Amino acid sequence: MARADEGLKSEGLQRALEGALRGERRRLDALLSRHGGLPGPNPNVKLGAAFGEALAAEDPGRALRLALDLARHQTDGESSDTFLPVAGVFGLCALARRLDREPRDVDGALLSLAGDERAGVRIGTTQALAAMAARGGADALVKRAEGWLFAEDREERYAAAATALDAITDPHSIAEATDRQAVLSYLDGVIREVVEAPRSAERSPSRRRLLAALRDALVRVVPAYADAPAWLEAHCAEAKHEDLRVLIDDVLGRLRTAKLGHAELVAMHDALASSAKPPRDPTRTNEEARGRGRKRRRRK
């Protein structure tokens, strides 16, 4: 997670920012692209965080317009200017902490960035949201993420939920949520998304990423929140969907090394076993098949 309270250290970048606020963006775009670390494996999140703080210190109206413009920058994800949306999301998160009333455009832009398919943008967005959560914005992020579960586009909804889970349960932000029941309620909503997904979505890359993010989130949340073991045990007792059962079984295996009581783990394993479908009776299945065969022969 990136955090930079002091803003930009580079005088050149600061001057370029001031120029961009006046409508002259070319120099700023060039410098951010040059030092942004993309299209490498990871964006320069320290630069993104410093840029966000510097932008939030400027006139709110002009700063918001610039942040939105950067966030909406169109790029294929394979070039250095992919860092511009990352700078934009850090700016939006820094501004969101300071604006008395958040314009609707901000949430829409954050949803779009959280659901972005470009890996560099997604990593930067996760880091920006986690940094915002760690600085007193965890409860607000949970509430925001709950709203994203109602996004119309299914792929964007799955991808944004995965990003939100990673940010909310980041090691630096997981303890910052004061309303932990709201976190568990949000996880309930994510589990519903997994269970109620149509068969056509089962091979969706965004859904696979959501499953992985949910698994990692549960591994972090269950030992961290006092009410979480009982909450997960209840889900174990009701789990019918095969994807959810496989995921929970994986989570329980990973929790063996966590700071969790042995009795709690046993209770969760027992609850998961109790909700398994009963095995088929092979003799009954064969009888039914023979019966259907006799009926077909009689019809002939």
mmCIF file of C-alpha atoms in Angstrom, residues 137-140 174-183:
data_model
loop_
_atom_site.group_PDB
_atom_site.id
_atom_site.type_symbol
_atom_site.label_atom_id
_atom_site.label_comp_id
_atom_site.label_asym_id
_atom_site.label_seq_id
_atom_site.Cartn_x
_atom_site.Cartn_y
_atom_site.Cartn_z
ATOM 1 C CA GLY A 137 -12.026 5.606 4.797
ATOM 2 C CA ALA A 138 -12.579 1.876 5.360
ATOM 3 C CA ASP A 139 -16.256 2.114 6.315
ATOM 4 C CA ALA A 140 -16.943 4.445 3.389
ATOM 5 C CA ILE A 174 -8.504 -4.549 7.354
ATOM 6 C CA ALA A 175 -8.319 -3.349 10.966
ATOM 7 C CA GLU A 176 -9.531 0.166 10.086
ATOM 8 C CA ALA A 177 -13.172 -0.803 9.533
ATOM 9 C CA THR A 178 -15.152 0.181 12.629
ATOM 10 C CA ASP A 179 -18.396 -1.395 11.367
ATOM 11 C CA ARG A 180 -17.229 -4.959 10.999
ATOM 12 C CA GLN A 181 -20.757 -6.278 10.626
ATOM 13 C CA ALA A 182 -20.951 -4.161 7.472
ATOM 14 C CA VAL A 183 -17.843 -5.936 6.157
#
